Structures are given as structure tokens and as C-alpha cells.
Short mmCIF file of C-alpha atoms in Angstrom, two decimals:
data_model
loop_
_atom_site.label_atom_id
_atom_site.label_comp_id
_atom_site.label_asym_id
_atom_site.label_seq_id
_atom_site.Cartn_x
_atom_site.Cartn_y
_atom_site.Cartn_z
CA UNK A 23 0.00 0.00 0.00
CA UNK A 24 1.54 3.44 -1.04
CA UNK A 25 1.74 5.94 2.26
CA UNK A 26 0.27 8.57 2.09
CA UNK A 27 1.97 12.07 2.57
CA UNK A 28 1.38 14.41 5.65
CA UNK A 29 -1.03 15.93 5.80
CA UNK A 30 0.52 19.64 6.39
CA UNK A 31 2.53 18.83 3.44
CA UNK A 32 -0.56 18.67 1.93
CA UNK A 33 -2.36 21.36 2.99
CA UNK A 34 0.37 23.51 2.31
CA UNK A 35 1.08 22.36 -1.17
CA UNK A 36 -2.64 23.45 -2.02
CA UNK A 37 -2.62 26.55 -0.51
CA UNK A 38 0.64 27.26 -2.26
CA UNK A 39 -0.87 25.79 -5.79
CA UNK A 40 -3.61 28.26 -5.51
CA UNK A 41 -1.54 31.09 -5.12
CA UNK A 42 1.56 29.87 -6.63
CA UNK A 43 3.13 32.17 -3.94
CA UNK A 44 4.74 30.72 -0.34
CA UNK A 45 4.27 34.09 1.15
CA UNK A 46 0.07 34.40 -0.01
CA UNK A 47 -0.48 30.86 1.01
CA UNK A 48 1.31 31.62 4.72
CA UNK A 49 -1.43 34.38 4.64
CA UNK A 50 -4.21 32.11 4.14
CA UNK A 51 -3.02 29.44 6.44
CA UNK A 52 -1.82 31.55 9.01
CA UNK A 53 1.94 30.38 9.47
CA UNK A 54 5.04 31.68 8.15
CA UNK A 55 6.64 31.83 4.79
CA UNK A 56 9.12 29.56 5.57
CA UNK A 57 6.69 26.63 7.39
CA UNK A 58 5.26 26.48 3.82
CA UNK A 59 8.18 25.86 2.00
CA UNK A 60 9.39 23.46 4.58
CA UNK A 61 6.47 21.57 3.88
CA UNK A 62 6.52 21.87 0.53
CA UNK A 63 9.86 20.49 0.12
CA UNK A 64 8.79 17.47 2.62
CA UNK A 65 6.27 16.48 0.49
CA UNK A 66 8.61 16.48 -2.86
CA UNK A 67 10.96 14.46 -0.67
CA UNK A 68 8.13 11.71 -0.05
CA UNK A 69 7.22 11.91 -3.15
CA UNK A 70 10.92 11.95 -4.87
CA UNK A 71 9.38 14.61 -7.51
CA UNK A 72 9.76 18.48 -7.99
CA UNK A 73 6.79 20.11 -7.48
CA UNK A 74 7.19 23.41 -8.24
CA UNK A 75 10.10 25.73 -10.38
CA UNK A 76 11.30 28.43 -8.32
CA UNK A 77 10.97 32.10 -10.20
CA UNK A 78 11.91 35.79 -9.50
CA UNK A 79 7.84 36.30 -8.99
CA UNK A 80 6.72 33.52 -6.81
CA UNK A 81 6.26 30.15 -7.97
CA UNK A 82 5.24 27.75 -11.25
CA UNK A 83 4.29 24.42 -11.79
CA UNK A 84 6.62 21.29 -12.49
CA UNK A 85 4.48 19.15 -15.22
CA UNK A 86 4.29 16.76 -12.64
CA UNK A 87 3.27 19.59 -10.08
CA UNK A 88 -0.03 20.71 -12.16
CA UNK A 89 -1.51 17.01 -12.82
CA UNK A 90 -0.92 16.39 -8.77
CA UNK A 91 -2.08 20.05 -7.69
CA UNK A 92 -5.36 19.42 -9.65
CA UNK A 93 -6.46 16.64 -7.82
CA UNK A 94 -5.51 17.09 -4.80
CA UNK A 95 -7.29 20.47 -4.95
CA UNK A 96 -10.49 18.96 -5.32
CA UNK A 97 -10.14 16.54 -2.44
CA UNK A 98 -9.33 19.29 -0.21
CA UNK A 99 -12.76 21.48 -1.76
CA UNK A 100 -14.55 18.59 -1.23
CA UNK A 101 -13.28 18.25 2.75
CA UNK A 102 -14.62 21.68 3.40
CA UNK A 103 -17.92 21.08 1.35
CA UNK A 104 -18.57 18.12 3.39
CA UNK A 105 -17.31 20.01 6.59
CA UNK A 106 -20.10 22.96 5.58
CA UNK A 107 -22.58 20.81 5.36
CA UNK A 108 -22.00 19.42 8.47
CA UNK A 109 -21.97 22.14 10.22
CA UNK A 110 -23.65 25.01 8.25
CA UNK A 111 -23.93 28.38 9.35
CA UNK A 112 -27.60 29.25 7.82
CA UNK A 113 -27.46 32.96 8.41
CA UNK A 114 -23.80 33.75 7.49
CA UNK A 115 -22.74 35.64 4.58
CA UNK A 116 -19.20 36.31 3.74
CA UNK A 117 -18.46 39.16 0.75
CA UNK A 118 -15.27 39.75 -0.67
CA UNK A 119 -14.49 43.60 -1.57
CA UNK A 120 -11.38 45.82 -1.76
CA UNK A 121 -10.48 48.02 1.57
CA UNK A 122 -11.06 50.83 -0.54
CA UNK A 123 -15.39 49.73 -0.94
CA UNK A 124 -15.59 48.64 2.37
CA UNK A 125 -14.01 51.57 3.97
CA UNK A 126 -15.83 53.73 1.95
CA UNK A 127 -19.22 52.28 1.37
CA UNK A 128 -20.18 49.42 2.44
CA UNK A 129 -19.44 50.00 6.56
CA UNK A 130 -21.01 53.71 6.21
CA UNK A 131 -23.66 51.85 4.94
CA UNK A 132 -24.16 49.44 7.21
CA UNK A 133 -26.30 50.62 10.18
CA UNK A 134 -28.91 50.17 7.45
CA UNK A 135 -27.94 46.79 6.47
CA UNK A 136 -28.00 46.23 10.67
CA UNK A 137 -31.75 47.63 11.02
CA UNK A 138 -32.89 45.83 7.89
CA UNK A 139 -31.01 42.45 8.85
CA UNK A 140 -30.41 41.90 11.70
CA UNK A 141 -30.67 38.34 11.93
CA UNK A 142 -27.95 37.87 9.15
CA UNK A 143 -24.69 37.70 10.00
CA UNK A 144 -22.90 39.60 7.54
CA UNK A 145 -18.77 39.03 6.90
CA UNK A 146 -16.52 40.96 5.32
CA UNK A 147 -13.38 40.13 3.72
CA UNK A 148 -11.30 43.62 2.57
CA UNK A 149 -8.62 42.58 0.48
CA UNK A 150 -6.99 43.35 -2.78
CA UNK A 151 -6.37 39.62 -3.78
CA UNK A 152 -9.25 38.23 -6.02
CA UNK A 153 -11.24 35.84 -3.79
CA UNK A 154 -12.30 32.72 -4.63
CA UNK A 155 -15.88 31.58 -4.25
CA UNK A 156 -14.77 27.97 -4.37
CA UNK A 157 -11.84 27.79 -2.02
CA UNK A 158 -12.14 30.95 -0.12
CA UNK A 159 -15.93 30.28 0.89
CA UNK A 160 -17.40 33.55 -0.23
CA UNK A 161 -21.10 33.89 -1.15
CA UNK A 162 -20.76 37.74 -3.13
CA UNK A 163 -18.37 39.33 -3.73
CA UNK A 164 -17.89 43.28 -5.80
CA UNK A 165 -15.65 43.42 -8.33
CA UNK A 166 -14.09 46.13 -10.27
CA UNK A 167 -13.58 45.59 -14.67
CA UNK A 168 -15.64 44.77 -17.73
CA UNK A 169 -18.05 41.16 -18.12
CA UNK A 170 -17.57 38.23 -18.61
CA UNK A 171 -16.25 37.16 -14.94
CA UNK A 172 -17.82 33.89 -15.31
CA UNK A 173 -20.41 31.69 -16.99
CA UNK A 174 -21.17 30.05 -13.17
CA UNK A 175 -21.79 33.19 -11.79
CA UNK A 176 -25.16 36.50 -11.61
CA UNK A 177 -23.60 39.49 -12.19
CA UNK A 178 -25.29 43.02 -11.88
CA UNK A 179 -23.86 46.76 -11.76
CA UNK A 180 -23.56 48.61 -8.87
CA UNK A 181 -21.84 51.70 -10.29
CA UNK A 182 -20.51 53.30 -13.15
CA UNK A 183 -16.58 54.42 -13.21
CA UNK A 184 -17.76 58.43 -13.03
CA UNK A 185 -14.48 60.04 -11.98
CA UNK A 186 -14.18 63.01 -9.88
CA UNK A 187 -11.70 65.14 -8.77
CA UNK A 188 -11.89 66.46 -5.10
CA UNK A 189 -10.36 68.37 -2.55
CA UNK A 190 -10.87 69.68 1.13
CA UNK A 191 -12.69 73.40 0.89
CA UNK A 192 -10.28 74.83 2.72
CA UNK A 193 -7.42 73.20 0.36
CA UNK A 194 -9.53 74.78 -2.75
CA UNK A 195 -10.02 78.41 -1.54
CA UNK A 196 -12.68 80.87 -2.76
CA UNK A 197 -12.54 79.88 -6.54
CA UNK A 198 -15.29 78.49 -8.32
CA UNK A 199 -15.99 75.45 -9.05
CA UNK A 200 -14.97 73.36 -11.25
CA UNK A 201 -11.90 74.57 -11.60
CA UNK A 202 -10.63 75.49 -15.40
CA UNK A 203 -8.75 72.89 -16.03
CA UNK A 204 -4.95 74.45 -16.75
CA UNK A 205 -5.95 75.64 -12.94
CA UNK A 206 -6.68 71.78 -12.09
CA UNK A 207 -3.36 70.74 -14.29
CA UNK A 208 -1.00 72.88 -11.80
CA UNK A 209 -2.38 71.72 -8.39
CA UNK A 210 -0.74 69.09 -6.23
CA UNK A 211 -2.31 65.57 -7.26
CA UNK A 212 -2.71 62.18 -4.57
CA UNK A 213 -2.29 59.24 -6.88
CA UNK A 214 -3.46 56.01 -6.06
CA UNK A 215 -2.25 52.28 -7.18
CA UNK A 216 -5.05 52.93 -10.60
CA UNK A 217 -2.48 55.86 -11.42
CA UNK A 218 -5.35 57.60 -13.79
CA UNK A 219 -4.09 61.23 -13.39
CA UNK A 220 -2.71 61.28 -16.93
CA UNK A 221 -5.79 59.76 -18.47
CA UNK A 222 -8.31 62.25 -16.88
CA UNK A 223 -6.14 65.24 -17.53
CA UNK A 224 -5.71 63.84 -21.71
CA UNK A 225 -9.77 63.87 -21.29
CA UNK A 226 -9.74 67.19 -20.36
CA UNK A 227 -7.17 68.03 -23.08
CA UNK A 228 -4.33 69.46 -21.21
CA UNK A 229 -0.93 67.67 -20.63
CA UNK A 230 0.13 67.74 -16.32
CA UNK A 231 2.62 70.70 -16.06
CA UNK A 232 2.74 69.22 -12.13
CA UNK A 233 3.98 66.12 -11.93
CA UNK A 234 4.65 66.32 -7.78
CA UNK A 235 1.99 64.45 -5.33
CA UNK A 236 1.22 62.00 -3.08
CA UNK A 237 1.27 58.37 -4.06
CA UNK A 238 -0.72 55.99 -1.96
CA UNK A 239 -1.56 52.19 -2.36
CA UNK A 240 -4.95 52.77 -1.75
CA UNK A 241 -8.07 55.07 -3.02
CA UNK A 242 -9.24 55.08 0.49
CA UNK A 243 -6.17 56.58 1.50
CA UNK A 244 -5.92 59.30 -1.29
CA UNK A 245 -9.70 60.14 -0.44
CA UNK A 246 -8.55 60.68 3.44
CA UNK A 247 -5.10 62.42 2.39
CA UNK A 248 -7.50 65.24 0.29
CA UNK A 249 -9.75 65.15 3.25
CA UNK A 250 -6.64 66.37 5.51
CA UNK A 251 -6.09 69.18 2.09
CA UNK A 252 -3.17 67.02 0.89
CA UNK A 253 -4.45 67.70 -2.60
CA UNK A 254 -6.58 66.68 -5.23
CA UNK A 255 -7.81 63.08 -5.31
CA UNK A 256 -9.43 61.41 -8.47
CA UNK A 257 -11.87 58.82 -7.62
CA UNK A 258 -15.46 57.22 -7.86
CA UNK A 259 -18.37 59.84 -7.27
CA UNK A 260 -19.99 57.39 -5.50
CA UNK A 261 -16.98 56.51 -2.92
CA UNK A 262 -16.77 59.86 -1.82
CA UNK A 263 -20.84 60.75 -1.38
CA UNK A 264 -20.54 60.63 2.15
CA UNK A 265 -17.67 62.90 2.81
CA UNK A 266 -19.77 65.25 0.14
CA UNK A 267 -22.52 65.43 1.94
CA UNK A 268 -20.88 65.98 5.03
CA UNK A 269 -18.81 68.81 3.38
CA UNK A 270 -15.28 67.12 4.39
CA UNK A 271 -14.95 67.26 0.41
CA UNK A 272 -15.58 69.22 -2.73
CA UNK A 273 -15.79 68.35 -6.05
CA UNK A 274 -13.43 70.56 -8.40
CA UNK A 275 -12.88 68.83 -11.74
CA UNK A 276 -15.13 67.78 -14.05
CA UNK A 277 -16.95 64.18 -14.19
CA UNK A 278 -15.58 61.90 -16.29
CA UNK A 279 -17.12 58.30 -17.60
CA UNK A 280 -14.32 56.79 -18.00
CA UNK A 281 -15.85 53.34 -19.13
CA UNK A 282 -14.68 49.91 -19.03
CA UNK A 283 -14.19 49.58 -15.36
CA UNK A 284 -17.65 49.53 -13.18
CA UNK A 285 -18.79 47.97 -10.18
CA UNK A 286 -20.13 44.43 -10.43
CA UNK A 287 -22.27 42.19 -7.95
CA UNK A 288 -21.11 39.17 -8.34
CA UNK A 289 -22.90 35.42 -6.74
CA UNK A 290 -22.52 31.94 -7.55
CA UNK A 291 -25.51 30.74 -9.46
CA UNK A 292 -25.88 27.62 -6.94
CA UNK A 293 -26.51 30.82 -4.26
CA UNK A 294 -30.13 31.19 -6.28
CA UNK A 295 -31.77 29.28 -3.24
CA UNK A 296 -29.47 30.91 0.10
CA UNK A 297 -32.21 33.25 1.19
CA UNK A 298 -29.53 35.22 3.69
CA UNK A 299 -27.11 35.78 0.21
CA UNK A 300 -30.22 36.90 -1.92
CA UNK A 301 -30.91 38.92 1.13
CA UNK A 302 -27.66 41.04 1.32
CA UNK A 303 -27.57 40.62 -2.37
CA UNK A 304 -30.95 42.54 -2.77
CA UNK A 305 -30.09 45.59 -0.65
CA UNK A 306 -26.71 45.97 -2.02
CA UNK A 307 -28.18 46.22 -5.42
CA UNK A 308 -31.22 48.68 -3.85
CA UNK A 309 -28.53 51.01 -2.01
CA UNK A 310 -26.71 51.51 -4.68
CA UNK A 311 -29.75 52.16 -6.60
CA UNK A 312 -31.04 54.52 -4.23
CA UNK A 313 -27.28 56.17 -4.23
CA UNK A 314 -27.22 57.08 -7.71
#
């Protein structure tokens, strides 16, 4: 009878197939960088075959690696299949969004949600990584980019990409507003990781004569850096209603639709008969609505 590898080895070796990283699959299983490779290598030991290639970016598949990865990831999605259905939890709901959407509009939103729900337990995972419905055990998730995203999966809009530029009031002065744009060009600009500075100011039809700013890895933190009149932050109209309203912003540049890039709903079509998912599903899609 052929033994069977660890299990750790195992685990590890599908965590690290999924990401084809040691350092995101430490993430996921909570354990260092270097417990995964040690049990990576443990398991090419036993098995007396390479696994994986080492490269500069992270990690690719050995031949040998792919055919074994594939089926052993589907033993380990059907453990935690099994596992959920022996244990459900009928009133959880885990999304999947980016820091910047949760920070920005989901949790202000959520007293609502609260009062509406509150028998649903409603998770959140904030990330930047693209989720996985199978593996990762989400039920919806918002996602930024253009359809298809999947023939298994609903998909709706929640918003269009409608760029704005904004600023603190006391950061933009007495001028009106918007600004002309060749005033715009010259101010101080907070870029984020989607670096679309240069494409808003071509739409406008001047070329920056300003390259100096802030650069941030997040839109949530550009919007808080304008807040504290760091500059001018380009972002989603409808990230930035709240801090509109409330006057902590104030919209200089003109709107653009800049296309290509909205905000999607997305659900598994098995999820068709969760009540809890359609639930949260529902009053995404009817805030969003009612935000517009």
C-alpha cells in the first residue's frame, strides 16, 4: 500500500498551488513563509518529484506539479464542502471587496444593512487579492472591470466608473468650481495604485505641467489624504458621497465616464436558493440604486 503524505505537506502544497506564492499561502493558512516551503519540500521528498520551479515572482508548476495540484485540490474542496454541510452556518454571509469599498461604502452603509437584517450575520473580507468563491468560501463578492467574470456566476452593476476630482474646501479656496482645467493641471495631485491622473487630464485636453503628489496604495487613503487638504484626489463619485454630503470634500474637476471599469455584484448561481445571500444581495443592489 503506497503511504500517504502528511497531511501539512498537503495542505500547504494546495494553498501554495492556488496562489503559486509561499508568502500568499502563509497568509491564508496563518503560518510563516518559511513553514510552507518546509512543507513543501517534505512532500517532494516523499514523493521523490519536484513540485514546483522556483521564479523571481513567486512560484510555477513542475508538469508533474499541475496534474498532482489538480487533484488534490479537489479533495481538499470537497473536505470543506462536506465540513459545511456538516456544520452550516444558515445565516452567514461572507463578501469579498477591496479596503477601498468597504471603507468607503459598504461599513457607512451598514447601520442600514443592521436595522434591515439583523438576523444575518454579515462578513466581510477587505482585500486586494481576487477571492475565490470555491476555495475561499465567499457567497458575493464586488468586483471592479468589464463582463464576462464567469459563466457560473449572476452578475449586476452597482456603479458606473464616473471620476471626480476632489479636494478639502479649505485646500480649494474661494474659486469656483470646477476649476478650469490648466488651474486643475497645476495643483498638487494624490495618486493612487489605478495611477489615472494622466488619463483624466488627456480627457480634459491638457498635458500635467505638475507632476509632484502624493502616491498611496490605496483610493481610500488618497480620499482621506484630500480630506486632511493634501491635494486633489481622483476617484469614484460614489466613494466619496458621504464625505460630500458631510462637506469634508468638494468636487473641483469635471466628471468623467471613464468606461470599461464599473462595479459588479457578483454570486454563484448555486446561491439562487441561500435566502440570507439573496438577502444582502438585494439591498446591495437597492442602495446603490437609491445612491445614484
Amino acid at each position: 500500500m503506497t503511504k500517504l503524505p502528511p497531511l501539512n505537506s498537503l495542505r500547504a502544497f494546495d494553498a501554495a498551488g492556488r496562489r503559486l506564492s509561499f508568502r500568499a499561502a502563509a497568509d491564508e493558512l496563518g503560518v510563516t513563509q518559511g513553514a510552507v516551503a518546509q512543507q513543501v519540500r517534505q512532500l517532494e521528498a516523499h514523493l521523490d518529484v519536484a513540485l514546483f520551479e522556483r521564479v523571481p515572482k513567486g512560484l510555477a508548476f513542475t508538469s508533474a506539479g499541475r496534474s498532482f495540484h489538480i487533484r488534490i485540490a479537489k479533495v481538499f474542496a470537497e473536505l470543506r464542502s462536506a465540513t459545511a454541510e456538516l456544520k452550516p452556518e444558515p445565516n452567514k454571509v461572507l463578501i469579498s471587496v477591496t479596503p477601498t469599498f468597504a471603507a468607503k461604502w459598504l461599513i457607512p452603509n451598514l447601520p442600514d444593512f443592521t436595522a434591515a437584517h439583523p438576523n444575518i450575520d454579515l462578513r466581510i473580507m477587505a482585500t486586494e487579492k481576487v477571492s475565490s468563491f470555491h476555495s475561499d468560501g465567499i457567497d458575493l463578492a464586488v468586483r471592479q472591470g468589464s463582463p464576462p467574470f464567469g459563466a457560473s456566476l449572476d452578475v449586476s452593476l452597482l456603479f458606473k466608473q464616473t471620476l471626480i476630482a476632489v479636494a478639502a474646501p479649505k485646500f480649494a479656496g474661494d474659486e469656483a468650481y470646477p476649476f478650469e482645467r490648466e488651474t486643475l493641471c497645476k495643483l498638487p495631485k494624490i495618486h493612487d495604485s489605478h495611477d489615472l491622473w494622466p488619463s483624466y487630464l488627456a480627457y480634459l485636453g491638457v498635458q500635467d505641467q505638475s507632476p509632484r503628489g502624493l502616491s498611496l496604495s490605496q483610493t481610500s487613503l488618497a480620499v482621506d489624504a484630500a480630506i486632511a487638504g493634501q491635494g486633489v484626489a481622483l476617484v469614484s463619485r460614489f466613494l466619496v458621497a458621504h464625505d460630500l454630503q458631510a462637506g469634508r470634500l468638494t468636487e473641483v474637476g469635471k466628471a468623467w465616464e471613464a468606461g470599461g471599469n464599473d462595479f459588479y455584484i457578483l454570486t454563484p448561481r448555486t446561491a439562487k436558493t441561500n435566502k440570507p445571500v439573496l438577502e444582502v444581495m438585494t439591498w446591495i443592489k437597492a442602495r446603490s440604486a437609491a445612491a445614484l
